[in-house]
Amino acid sequence: GIVSLTSLAVLSYERYCTMTGTTQADTTNYRKTWTGIILSWTYSLVWTVPPLFGWSSYGPEGPGTTCSVNWHSKDANNVSYIICLFIFCLVIPFVIIVYSYGKLLCAVRQVSGINKGMGRTREQRILIMVVVMIICFLLCWLPYATVALIATFGKPGLITPAASIIPSILAKSSTVYNPIIYIFLNKQVSEML
């Protein structure tokens, strides 16, 4: 899950840099791609390894079919880790995504001011793609984060195993949605289909 969130943030920033011209799109050079992949996985490892060394712990999630952070433990060690996970693995990637797509949209608006007809259509397509990607991000991860925070800070037993199944499935299936959104809302890709 954290690799997915981090990858979305890295991709949004890379897309912003490429489309605004701060870096050149080079389909023959995979260095930037590998850097993004390594960055995503390294950042994710930094935040998923601590429970193996005593900062919080892992255990069964929901009805016991998946494994996750022990959301139900109320000790300071566990709560501090969950707060850090929430900030560094949900809030910061979300801020990067909103910032990158927001700046990308502003750049497209500036260009569409110069090219009135064609720029307006492109701006609308990008706006739709940005809004859909952000809404999907929130629909996938906000229920999971909410359930996790309620389980951590709410009364014991408030979140039942059955209540945690759908948010968990939504979060874990989020990696499927963005390629689909990008394929159907990107004119260049949809023209090839």
Short mmCIF file of C-alpha atoms in Angstrom, two decimals:
data_model
loop_
_atom_site.label_atom_id
_atom_site.label_comp_id
_atom_site.label_asym_id
_atom_site.label_seq_id
_atom_site.Cartn_x
_atom_site.Cartn_y
_atom_site.Cartn_z
CA GLY A 1 0.00 0.00 0.00
CA ILE A 2 2.73 2.47 0.87
CA VAL A 3 4.58 1.68 -2.37
CA SER A 4 1.35 2.44 -4.22
CA LEU A 5 0.84 5.77 -2.45
CA THR A 6 4.46 6.79 -2.90
CA SER A 7 4.43 5.74 -6.55
CA LEU A 8 1.34 7.87 -7.19
CA ALA A 9 3.08 10.87 -5.64
CA VAL A 10 6.27 10.28 -7.64
CA LEU A 11 4.28 9.81 -10.86
CA SER A 12 2.27 12.97 -10.31
CA TYR A 13 5.43 14.98 -9.71
CA GLU A 14 7.16 13.42 -12.72
CA ARG A 15 4.13 14.12 -14.91
CA TYR A 16 4.12 17.74 -13.71
CA CYS A 17 7.85 18.14 -14.46
CA THR A 18 7.56 16.55 -17.89
CA MET A 19 4.47 18.43 -19.02
CA THR A 20 5.63 21.82 -17.75
CA GLY A 21 9.00 21.41 -19.44
CA THR A 22 11.21 21.48 -16.34
CA THR A 23 12.55 18.13 -17.56
CA GLN A 24 12.53 16.60 -21.01
CA ALA A 25 10.52 13.50 -21.83
CA ASP A 26 13.07 11.00 -23.12
CA THR A 27 11.64 7.59 -23.95
CA THR A 28 15.11 6.07 -24.44
CA ASN A 29 16.51 7.05 -21.04
CA TYR A 30 15.12 4.98 -18.17
CA ARG A 31 17.33 6.57 -15.50
CA LYS A 32 14.56 8.85 -14.20
CA THR A 33 12.09 5.94 -14.23
CA TRP A 34 14.41 3.71 -12.23
CA THR A 35 15.16 6.56 -9.83
CA GLY A 36 11.43 6.99 -9.20
CA ILE A 37 10.94 3.26 -8.66
CA ILE A 38 13.92 2.99 -6.31
CA LEU A 39 12.80 6.12 -4.43
CA SER A 40 9.27 4.73 -4.01
CA TRP A 41 10.46 1.37 -2.73
CA THR A 42 13.16 2.82 -0.46
CA TYR A 43 10.75 5.33 1.09
CA SER A 44 8.22 2.53 1.59
CA LEU A 45 10.81 0.27 3.22
CA VAL A 46 11.80 3.08 5.59
CA TRP A 47 8.19 3.19 6.82
CA THR A 48 7.37 -0.53 6.79
CA VAL A 49 10.48 -2.00 8.42
CA PRO A 50 10.25 -0.30 11.88
CA PRO A 51 7.63 -2.75 13.26
CA LEU A 52 10.12 -5.56 12.64
CA PHE A 53 12.51 -3.77 15.01
CA GLY A 54 10.02 -2.94 17.77
CA TRP A 55 8.37 0.33 16.72
CA SER A 56 4.77 -0.94 16.68
CA SER A 57 4.00 -4.41 15.34
CA TYR A 58 2.25 -6.30 12.59
CA GLY A 59 -0.73 -8.58 13.05
CA PRO A 60 -3.89 -9.89 11.43
CA GLU A 61 -6.18 -7.25 10.01
CA GLY A 62 -9.96 -7.37 9.88
CA PRO A 63 -11.24 -10.93 9.84
CA GLY A 64 -7.68 -12.25 9.85
CA THR A 65 -7.27 -12.68 6.10
CA THR A 66 -4.66 -9.94 5.67
CA CYS A 67 -1.77 -8.59 7.70
CA SER A 68 -1.23 -4.97 8.66
CA VAL A 69 -0.05 -2.69 11.43
CA ASN A 70 -1.58 -3.46 14.80
CA TRP A 71 -4.20 -0.68 14.72
CA HIS A 72 -5.82 -1.76 18.00
CA SER A 73 -2.86 -1.35 20.36
CA LYS A 74 -3.10 1.85 22.41
CA ASP A 75 0.46 2.08 23.75
CA ALA A 76 2.57 5.17 22.93
CA ASN A 77 5.01 3.15 20.82
CA ASN A 78 2.23 1.97 18.51
CA VAL A 79 0.30 5.26 18.44
CA SER A 80 3.41 7.28 17.52
CA TYR A 81 4.11 4.92 14.61
CA ILE A 82 0.53 5.16 13.34
CA ILE A 83 0.62 8.97 13.52
CA CYS A 84 3.88 8.96 11.54
CA LEU A 85 2.39 6.54 8.99
CA PHE A 86 -0.65 8.78 8.61
CA ILE A 87 1.44 11.92 8.09
CA PHE A 88 4.34 10.55 6.02
CA CYS A 89 2.53 7.85 4.04
CA LEU A 90 -0.88 9.43 3.40
CA VAL A 91 -0.88 13.18 4.00
CA ILE A 92 2.48 14.01 2.39
CA PRO A 93 1.89 11.89 -0.75
CA PHE A 94 -1.59 13.42 -1.05
CA VAL A 95 -0.17 16.96 -0.75
CA ILE A 96 2.44 16.15 -3.43
CA ILE A 97 -0.28 14.79 -5.73
CA VAL A 98 -2.55 17.82 -5.26
CA TYR A 99 0.38 20.22 -5.64
CA SER A 100 1.73 18.55 -8.79
CA TYR A 101 -1.63 18.22 -10.53
CA GLY A 102 -2.63 21.73 -9.42
CA LYS A 103 0.56 23.23 -10.86
CA LEU A 104 0.11 21.15 -14.01
CA LEU A 105 -3.41 22.48 -14.41
CA CYS A 106 -2.18 26.07 -13.95
CA ALA A 107 0.49 25.52 -16.60
CA VAL A 108 -2.07 24.12 -19.02
CA ARG A 109 -4.35 27.11 -18.36
CA GLN A 110 -1.51 29.49 -19.24
CA VAL A 111 -0.89 27.64 -22.49
CA SER A 112 -4.61 27.50 -23.29
CA GLY A 113 -4.75 31.28 -22.90
CA ILE A 114 -2.39 31.47 -25.87
CA ASN A 115 -4.07 28.73 -27.97
CA LYS A 116 -7.73 29.44 -27.29
CA GLY A 117 -9.56 26.62 -29.10
CA MET A 118 -7.37 23.55 -28.75
CA GLY A 119 -5.93 24.62 -25.38
CA ARG A 120 -9.38 24.82 -23.79
CA THR A 121 -10.22 21.21 -24.73
CA ARG A 122 -6.87 19.96 -23.44
CA GLU A 123 -7.34 21.92 -20.22
CA GLN A 124 -10.75 20.36 -19.67
CA ARG A 125 -9.42 16.83 -20.29
CA ILE A 126 -6.53 17.33 -17.87
CA LEU A 127 -8.85 18.89 -15.29
CA ILE A 128 -11.17 15.88 -15.51
CA MET A 129 -8.22 13.48 -15.22
CA VAL A 130 -6.82 15.36 -12.21
CA VAL A 131 -10.17 15.51 -10.42
CA VAL A 132 -10.90 11.82 -11.11
CA MET A 133 -7.43 10.73 -9.92
CA ILE A 134 -7.67 12.76 -6.71
CA ILE A 135 -11.22 11.53 -6.01
CA CYS A 136 -10.16 7.92 -6.60
CA PHE A 137 -7.14 8.41 -4.34
CA LEU A 138 -9.41 9.73 -1.59
CA LEU A 139 -12.07 7.05 -2.13
CA CYS A 140 -9.45 4.31 -1.89
CA TRP A 141 -7.33 5.56 0.98
CA LEU A 142 -9.49 7.84 3.14
CA PRO A 143 -11.86 5.06 4.35
CA TYR A 144 -8.87 2.89 5.24
CA ALA A 145 -7.10 5.73 7.05
CA THR A 146 -10.32 6.66 8.86
CA VAL A 147 -10.94 3.09 10.02
CA ALA A 148 -7.30 2.78 11.12
CA LEU A 149 -7.42 6.04 13.08
CA ILE A 150 -10.76 5.13 14.70
CA ALA A 151 -9.36 1.70 15.64
CA THR A 152 -6.28 3.39 17.11
CA PHE A 153 -7.86 6.32 18.91
CA GLY A 154 -11.48 5.19 19.39
CA LYS A 155 -13.02 2.88 21.93
CA PRO A 156 -11.77 -0.73 21.82
CA GLY A 157 -14.03 -2.87 19.62
CA LEU A 158 -15.57 0.14 17.86
CA ILE A 159 -14.30 -1.12 14.51
CA THR A 160 -15.34 -4.72 14.01
CA PRO A 161 -13.42 -7.06 11.70
CA ALA A 162 -16.34 -7.03 9.26
CA ALA A 163 -16.38 -3.20 9.16
CA SER A 164 -12.72 -3.10 8.18
CA ILE A 165 -12.99 -5.42 5.15
CA ILE A 166 -14.26 -2.94 2.52
CA PRO A 167 -11.83 -0.11 3.40
CA SER A 168 -8.98 -2.62 3.32
CA ILE A 169 -10.01 -3.98 -0.08
CA LEU A 170 -10.42 -0.45 -1.48
CA ALA A 171 -6.95 0.56 -0.31
CA LYS A 172 -5.28 -2.58 -1.60
CA SER A 173 -7.00 -2.35 -5.00
CA SER A 174 -6.05 1.30 -5.56
CA THR A 175 -3.12 0.36 -7.79
CA VAL A 176 -5.57 -0.90 -10.40
CA TYR A 177 -7.54 2.33 -10.81
CA ASN A 178 -4.93 4.90 -11.85
CA PRO A 179 -3.70 3.10 -14.98
CA ILE A 180 -7.34 2.66 -16.04
CA ILE A 181 -8.09 6.35 -15.45
CA TYR A 182 -4.94 7.40 -17.28
CA ILE A 183 -5.68 5.14 -20.26
CA PHE A 184 -9.27 6.29 -20.71
CA LEU A 185 -8.68 10.00 -20.04
CA ASN A 186 -5.40 10.42 -21.91
CA LYS A 187 -6.16 11.30 -25.54
CA GLN A 188 -2.86 9.97 -26.87
CA VAL A 189 -3.41 6.58 -25.25
CA SER A 190 -7.10 6.30 -26.14
CA GLU A 191 -6.36 7.14 -29.81
CA MET A 192 -4.00 4.16 -29.96
CA LEU A 193 -6.76 1.83 -28.70
#
